[in-house]
């Protein structure tokens, strides 16, 4: 049995194996019994082995696909690891990396996403600081990026089924072992509040522009957790919408990529079926940089709003001088 789910180190063998044993009536054996070759059932069919190869999928990315992303493989023993690796090598053209144990492979997957989460959290905290200083964050990052070893992370909403969730697997295990993971949890706190920050910033911009907030109308462009992708799982755009509604703002959402039935089921949102009529909104938030929105450009987006309006760009995807604010 090979697991691909992201889990904390030890989960596959310590938690999953007993469940499989109980459900199947078979015994978990980390390595093949003496005298039995790897992968053979021999005279004893009442056992099973475990492998672990964490998925590495990038939704919406046409270039980095299953076969073109290097795969980490592992098994409960060197013999089982060899079987698991040989299986994946049949289709993974990018090659494989055999970890020394299942626990190592589990830990590697968790820190892949934790590292990205923390780097984005750093950019988000810097964006909060630069906002108070009146400095454009993207300009700062472009200047810093002129150094060869500067990492090109950007601020933004951290949603989806991986980056915003997986760090909690590691922190759960760390706390169980008596260690409080301060840095990881600090990054999570920063990223989890960015939706509310966007909403608060838009409200402030509206007030500064003399736009009444109560019963105003705001259009949110994009609901998916990332651009050019229909995936709604754990999207932090929902946090923006919830926070805006706390100000008695009427919020409409349009996303040509997502399934409107799924949006209704998961978030109780009635997404618009098409772009709304011009001159309707007091503020527009570009929350997801879908190619359709970028193709529209800031001028076409602004036609959807009233003459006095606020355009806020969460993704810094539009020219800075064409919007009223951006993260």
mmCIF file of N, CA and C in Angstrom, residues 153-225:
data_model
loop_
_atom_site.group_PDB
_atom_site.id
_atom_site.type_symbol
_atom_site.label_atom_id
_atom_site.label_comp_id
_atom_site.label_asym_id
_atom_site.label_seq_id
_atom_site.Cartn_x
_atom_site.Cartn_y
_atom_site.Cartn_z
ATOM 1 N N UNK A 153 9.894 35.745 -3.837
ATOM 2 C CA UNK A 153 8.564 35.527 -3.277
ATOM 3 C C UNK A 153 7.787 36.835 -3.288
ATOM 4 N N UNK A 154 6.464 36.711 -3.316
ATOM 5 C CA UNK A 154 5.583 37.881 -3.364
ATOM 6 C C UNK A 154 4.551 37.778 -2.253
ATOM 7 N N UNK A 155 4.034 38.894 -1.765
ATOM 8 C CA UNK A 155 2.952 38.836 -0.779
ATOM 9 C C UNK A 155 1.661 38.370 -1.438
ATOM 10 N N UNK A 156 0.724 37.900 -0.637
ATOM 11 C CA UNK A 156 -0.550 37.471 -1.203
ATOM 12 C C UNK A 156 -1.338 36.607 -0.248
ATOM 13 N N UNK A 157 -2.461 36.109 -0.748
ATOM 14 C CA UNK A 157 -3.331 35.235 0.022
ATOM 15 C C UNK A 157 -2.817 33.804 -0.092
ATOM 16 N N UNK A 158 -2.716 33.114 1.024
ATOM 17 C CA UNK A 158 -2.200 31.747 1.031
ATOM 18 C C UNK A 158 -3.350 30.785 1.288
ATOM 19 N N UNK A 159 -3.929 30.285 0.208
ATOM 20 C CA UNK A 159 -5.020 29.327 0.328
ATOM 21 C C UNK A 159 -4.632 28.000 -0.282
ATOM 22 N N UNK A 160 -5.629 27.249 -0.718
ATOM 23 C CA UNK A 160 -5.373 25.958 -1.327
ATOM 24 C C UNK A 160 -5.299 24.840 -0.310
ATOM 25 N N UNK A 161 -5.116 23.630 -0.820
ATOM 26 C CA UNK A 161 -5.160 22.440 0.026
ATOM 27 C C UNK A 161 -3.796 22.036 0.562
ATOM 28 N N UNK A 162 -2.747 22.818 0.258
ATOM 29 C CA UNK A 162 -1.393 22.428 0.680
ATOM 30 C C UNK A 162 -0.746 23.457 1.611
ATOM 31 N N UNK A 163 -0.339 24.586 1.032
ATOM 32 C CA UNK A 163 0.529 25.511 1.756
ATOM 33 C C UNK A 163 -0.122 26.045 3.028
ATOM 34 N N UNK A 164 -1.400 26.373 2.974
ATOM 35 C CA UNK A 164 -2.054 26.938 4.148
ATOM 36 C C UNK A 164 -2.496 25.914 5.171
ATOM 37 N N UNK A 165 -2.309 24.623 4.857
ATOM 38 C CA UNK A 165 -2.787 23.555 5.734
ATOM 39 C C UNK A 165 -1.640 22.705 6.274
ATOM 40 N N UNK A 166 -0.734 22.317 5.390
ATOM 41 C CA UNK A 166 0.301 21.353 5.766
ATOM 42 C C UNK A 166 1.185 21.766 6.940
ATOM 43 N N UNK A 167 1.526 23.064 7.101
ATOM 44 C CA UNK A 167 2.364 23.409 8.258
ATOM 45 C C UNK A 167 1.754 22.998 9.592
ATOM 46 N N UNK A 168 0.433 22.925 9.650
ATOM 47 C CA UNK A 168 -0.202 22.514 10.904
ATOM 48 C C UNK A 168 0.057 21.047 11.227
ATOM 49 N N UNK A 169 0.322 20.217 10.201
ATOM 50 C CA UNK A 169 0.676 18.821 10.473
ATOM 51 C C UNK A 169 1.983 18.757 11.249
ATOM 52 N N UNK A 170 2.954 19.555 10.795
ATOM 53 C CA UNK A 170 4.247 19.560 11.479
ATOM 54 C C UNK A 170 4.122 20.140 12.881
ATOM 55 N N UNK A 171 3.361 21.227 13.028
ATOM 56 C CA UNK A 171 3.233 21.829 14.359
ATOM 57 C C UNK A 171 2.506 20.899 15.321
ATOM 58 N N UNK A 172 1.528 20.146 14.810
ATOM 59 C CA UNK A 172 0.822 19.169 15.651
ATOM 60 C C UNK A 172 1.806 18.155 16.222
ATOM 61 N N UNK A 173 2.656 17.625 15.359
ATOM 62 C CA UNK A 173 3.613 16.627 15.810
ATOM 63 C C UNK A 173 4.643 17.238 16.746
ATOM 64 N N UNK A 174 5.082 18.459 16.441
ATOM 65 C CA UNK A 174 6.077 19.119 17.287
ATOM 66 C C UNK A 174 5.534 19.356 18.691
ATOM 67 N N UNK A 175 4.299 19.842 18.771
ATOM 68 C CA UNK A 175 3.688 20.105 20.080
ATOM 69 C C UNK A 175 3.519 18.804 20.853
ATOM 70 N N UNK A 176 3.152 17.723 20.147
ATOM 71 C CA UNK A 176 3.010 16.422 20.808
ATOM 72 C C UNK A 176 4.340 15.952 21.398
ATOM 73 N N UNK A 177 5.443 16.399 20.791
ATOM 74 C CA UNK A 177 6.773 16.022 21.278
ATOM 75 C C UNK A 177 7.324 17.015 22.298
ATOM 76 N N UNK A 178 6.513 18.030 22.632
ATOM 77 C CA UNK A 178 6.927 18.997 23.649
ATOM 78 C C UNK A 178 7.660 20.203 23.123
ATOM 79 N N UNK A 179 7.635 20.431 21.809
ATOM 80 C CA UNK A 179 8.300 21.597 21.233
ATOM 81 C C UNK A 179 7.260 22.537 20.643
ATOM 82 N N UNK A 180 7.349 23.812 21.007
ATOM 83 C CA UNK A 180 6.424 24.810 20.468
ATOM 84 C C UNK A 180 7.067 25.468 19.242
ATOM 85 N N UNK A 181 6.523 25.237 18.047
ATOM 86 C CA UNK A 181 7.131 25.754 16.818
ATOM 87 C C UNK A 181 6.765 27.213 16.573
ATOM 88 N N UNK A 182 7.501 28.122 17.186
ATOM 89 C CA UNK A 182 7.138 29.538 17.176
ATOM 90 C C UNK A 182 7.171 30.156 15.778
ATOM 91 N N UNK A 183 8.212 29.895 15.002
ATOM 92 C CA UNK A 183 8.357 30.535 13.695
ATOM 93 C C UNK A 183 7.249 30.085 12.741
ATOM 94 N N UNK A 184 6.995 28.783 12.708
ATOM 95 C CA UNK A 184 5.977 28.251 11.799
ATOM 96 C C UNK A 184 4.608 28.822 12.136
ATOM 97 N N UNK A 185 4.256 28.841 13.405
ATOM 98 C CA UNK A 185 2.939 29.343 13.806
ATOM 99 C C UNK A 185 2.827 30.854 13.604
ATOM 100 N N UNK A 186 3.930 31.575 13.780
ATOM 101 C CA UNK A 186 3.903 33.017 13.532
ATOM 102 C C UNK A 186 3.597 33.295 12.063
ATOM 103 N N UNK A 187 4.225 32.521 11.175
ATOM 104 C CA UNK A 187 3.951 32.673 9.755
ATOM 105 C C UNK A 187 2.501 32.369 9.426
ATOM 106 N N UNK A 188 1.963 31.348 10.045
ATOM 107 C CA UNK A 188 0.558 30.991 9.813
ATOM 108 C C UNK A 188 -0.373 32.116 10.254
ATOM 109 N N UNK A 189 -0.078 32.734 11.405
ATOM 110 C CA UNK A 189 -0.940 33.813 11.905
ATOM 111 C C UNK A 189 -0.946 34.989 10.934
ATOM 112 N N UNK A 190 0.220 35.331 10.409
ATOM 113 C CA UNK A 190 0.307 36.451 9.464
ATOM 114 C C UNK A 190 -0.505 36.148 8.210
ATOM 115 N N UNK A 191 -0.284 34.972 7.637
ATOM 116 C CA UNK A 191 -0.962 34.643 6.391
ATOM 117 C C UNK A 191 -2.469 34.496 6.562
ATOM 118 N N UNK A 192 -2.889 33.987 7.702
ATOM 119 C CA UNK A 192 -4.317 33.769 7.914
ATOM 120 C C UNK A 192 -5.098 35.071 8.073
ATOM 121 N N UNK A 193 -4.434 36.166 8.387
ATOM 122 C CA UNK A 193 -5.168 37.417 8.579
ATOM 123 C C UNK A 193 -5.089 38.353 7.371
ATOM 124 N N UNK A 194 -4.490 37.912 6.285
ATOM 125 C CA UNK A 194 -4.321 38.810 5.148
ATOM 126 C C UNK A 194 -5.635 39.135 4.445
ATOM 127 N N UNK A 195 -6.582 38.225 4.452
ATOM 128 C CA UNK A 195 -7.884 38.508 3.860
ATOM 129 C C UNK A 195 -8.572 39.655 4.565
ATOM 130 N N UNK A 196 -8.563 39.622 5.892
ATOM 131 C CA UNK A 196 -9.151 40.703 6.672
ATOM 132 C C UNK A 196 -8.406 42.013 6.439
ATOM 133 N N UNK A 197 -7.084 41.934 6.295
ATOM 134 C CA UNK A 197 -6.295 43.139 6.034
ATOM 135 C C UNK A 197 -6.700 43.788 4.711
ATOM 136 N N UNK A 198 -6.896 42.975 3.674
ATOM 137 C CA UNK A 198 -7.306 43.514 2.377
ATOM 138 C C UNK A 198 -8.642 44.236 2.513
ATOM 139 N N UNK A 199 -9.592 43.595 3.196
ATOM 140 C CA UNK A 199 -10.911 44.215 3.367
ATOM 141 C C UNK A 199 -10.808 45.538 4.125
ATOM 142 N N UNK A 200 -10.029 45.550 5.199
ATOM 143 C CA UNK A 200 -9.877 46.778 5.991
ATOM 144 C C UNK A 200 -9.233 47.890 5.166
ATOM 145 N N UNK A 201 -8.260 47.532 4.344
ATOM 146 C CA UNK A 201 -7.587 48.529 3.510
ATOM 147 C C UNK A 201 -8.546 49.128 2.488
ATOM 148 N N UNK A 202 -9.358 48.293 1.870
ATOM 149 C CA UNK A 202 -10.323 48.778 0.886
ATOM 150 C C UNK A 202 -11.336 49.707 1.540
ATOM 151 N N UNK A 203 -11.798 49.353 2.723
ATOM 152 C CA UNK A 203 -12.757 50.212 3.442
ATOM 153 C C UNK A 203 -12.124 51.571 3.741
ATOM 154 N N UNK A 204 -10.868 51.581 4.176
ATOM 155 C CA UNK A 204 -10.181 52.846 4.460
ATOM 156 C C UNK A 204 -10.042 53.692 3.196
ATOM 157 N N UNK A 205 -9.701 53.051 2.086
ATOM 158 C CA UNK A 205 -9.577 53.781 0.828
ATOM 159 C C UNK A 205 -10.920 54.371 0.402
ATOM 160 N N UNK A 206 -11.984 53.625 0.632
ATOM 161 C CA UNK A 206 -13.318 54.130 0.299
ATOM 162 C C UNK A 206 -13.656 55.360 1.133
ATOM 163 N N UNK A 207 -13.382 55.283 2.422
ATOM 164 C CA UNK A 207 -13.672 56.412 3.305
ATOM 165 C C UNK A 207 -12.828 57.622 2.932
ATOM 166 N N UNK A 208 -11.558 57.382 2.609
ATOM 167 C CA UNK A 208 -10.682 58.492 2.203
ATOM 168 C C UNK A 208 -11.141 59.135 0.905
ATOM 169 N N UNK A 209 -11.847 58.380 0.061
ATOM 170 C CA UNK A 209 -12.351 58.894 -1.204
ATOM 171 C C UNK A 209 -13.748 59.483 -1.081
ATOM 172 N N UNK A 210 -14.272 59.497 0.144
ATOM 173 C CA UNK A 210 -15.603 60.051 0.371
ATOM 174 C C UNK A 210 -16.729 59.127 -0.047
ATOM 175 N N UNK A 211 -16.466 57.837 -0.109
ATOM 176 C CA UNK A 211 -17.486 56.855 -0.490
ATOM 177 C C UNK A 211 -18.095 56.254 0.774
ATOM 178 N N UNK A 212 -19.392 56.320 0.885
ATOM 179 C CA UNK A 212 -20.076 55.711 2.026
ATOM 180 C C UNK A 212 -19.916 54.202 2.007
ATOM 181 N N UNK A 213 -19.616 53.637 3.152
ATOM 182 C CA UNK A 213 -19.328 52.203 3.226
ATOM 183 C C UNK A 213 -20.588 51.371 3.426
ATOM 184 N N UNK A 214 -21.430 51.771 4.355
ATOM 185 C CA UNK A 214 -22.631 50.991 4.673
ATOM 186 C C UNK A 214 -23.538 50.911 3.437
ATOM 187 N N UNK A 215 -23.914 49.694 3.079
ATOM 188 C CA UNK A 215 -24.757 49.403 1.912
ATOM 189 C C UNK A 215 -24.096 49.735 0.573
ATOM 190 N N UNK A 216 -22.803 49.961 0.581
ATOM 191 C CA UNK A 216 -22.096 50.144 -0.681
ATOM 192 C C UNK A 216 -21.999 48.797 -1.394
ATOM 193 N N UNK A 217 -21.589 48.844 -2.659
ATOM 194 C CA UNK A 217 -21.476 47.620 -3.444
ATOM 195 C C UNK A 217 -20.026 47.422 -3.872
ATOM 196 N N UNK A 218 -19.531 46.218 -3.632
ATOM 197 C CA UNK A 218 -18.147 45.875 -3.962
ATOM 198 C C UNK A 218 -18.147 44.617 -4.824
ATOM 199 N N UNK A 219 -17.366 44.645 -5.882
ATOM 200 C CA UNK A 219 -17.203 43.482 -6.757
ATOM 201 C C UNK A 219 -15.841 42.852 -6.495
ATOM 202 N N UNK A 220 -15.840 41.559 -6.237
ATOM 203 C CA UNK A 220 -14.604 40.801 -6.058
ATOM 204 C C UNK A 220 -14.386 39.964 -7.316
ATOM 205 N N UNK A 221 -13.279 40.208 -7.987
ATOM 206 C CA UNK A 221 -12.940 39.467 -9.194
ATOM 207 C C UNK A 221 -12.022 38.309 -8.829
ATOM 208 N N UNK A 222 -12.565 37.098 -8.908
ATOM 209 C CA UNK A 222 -11.782 35.911 -8.592
ATOM 210 C C UNK A 222 -12.161 35.305 -7.261
ATOM 211 N N UNK A 223 -12.306 33.982 -7.235
ATOM 212 C CA UNK A 223 -12.607 33.267 -5.999
ATOM 213 C C UNK A 223 -11.675 32.075 -5.797
ATOM 214 N N UNK A 224 -11.148 31.521 -6.878
ATOM 215 C CA UNK A 224 -10.238 30.377 -6.767
ATOM 216 C C UNK A 224 -9.020 30.744 -5.923
ATOM 217 N N UNK A 225 -8.337 29.734 -5.394
ATOM 218 C CA UNK A 225 -7.212 30.043 -4.508
ATOM 219 C C UNK A 225 -5.967 30.479 -5.267
#
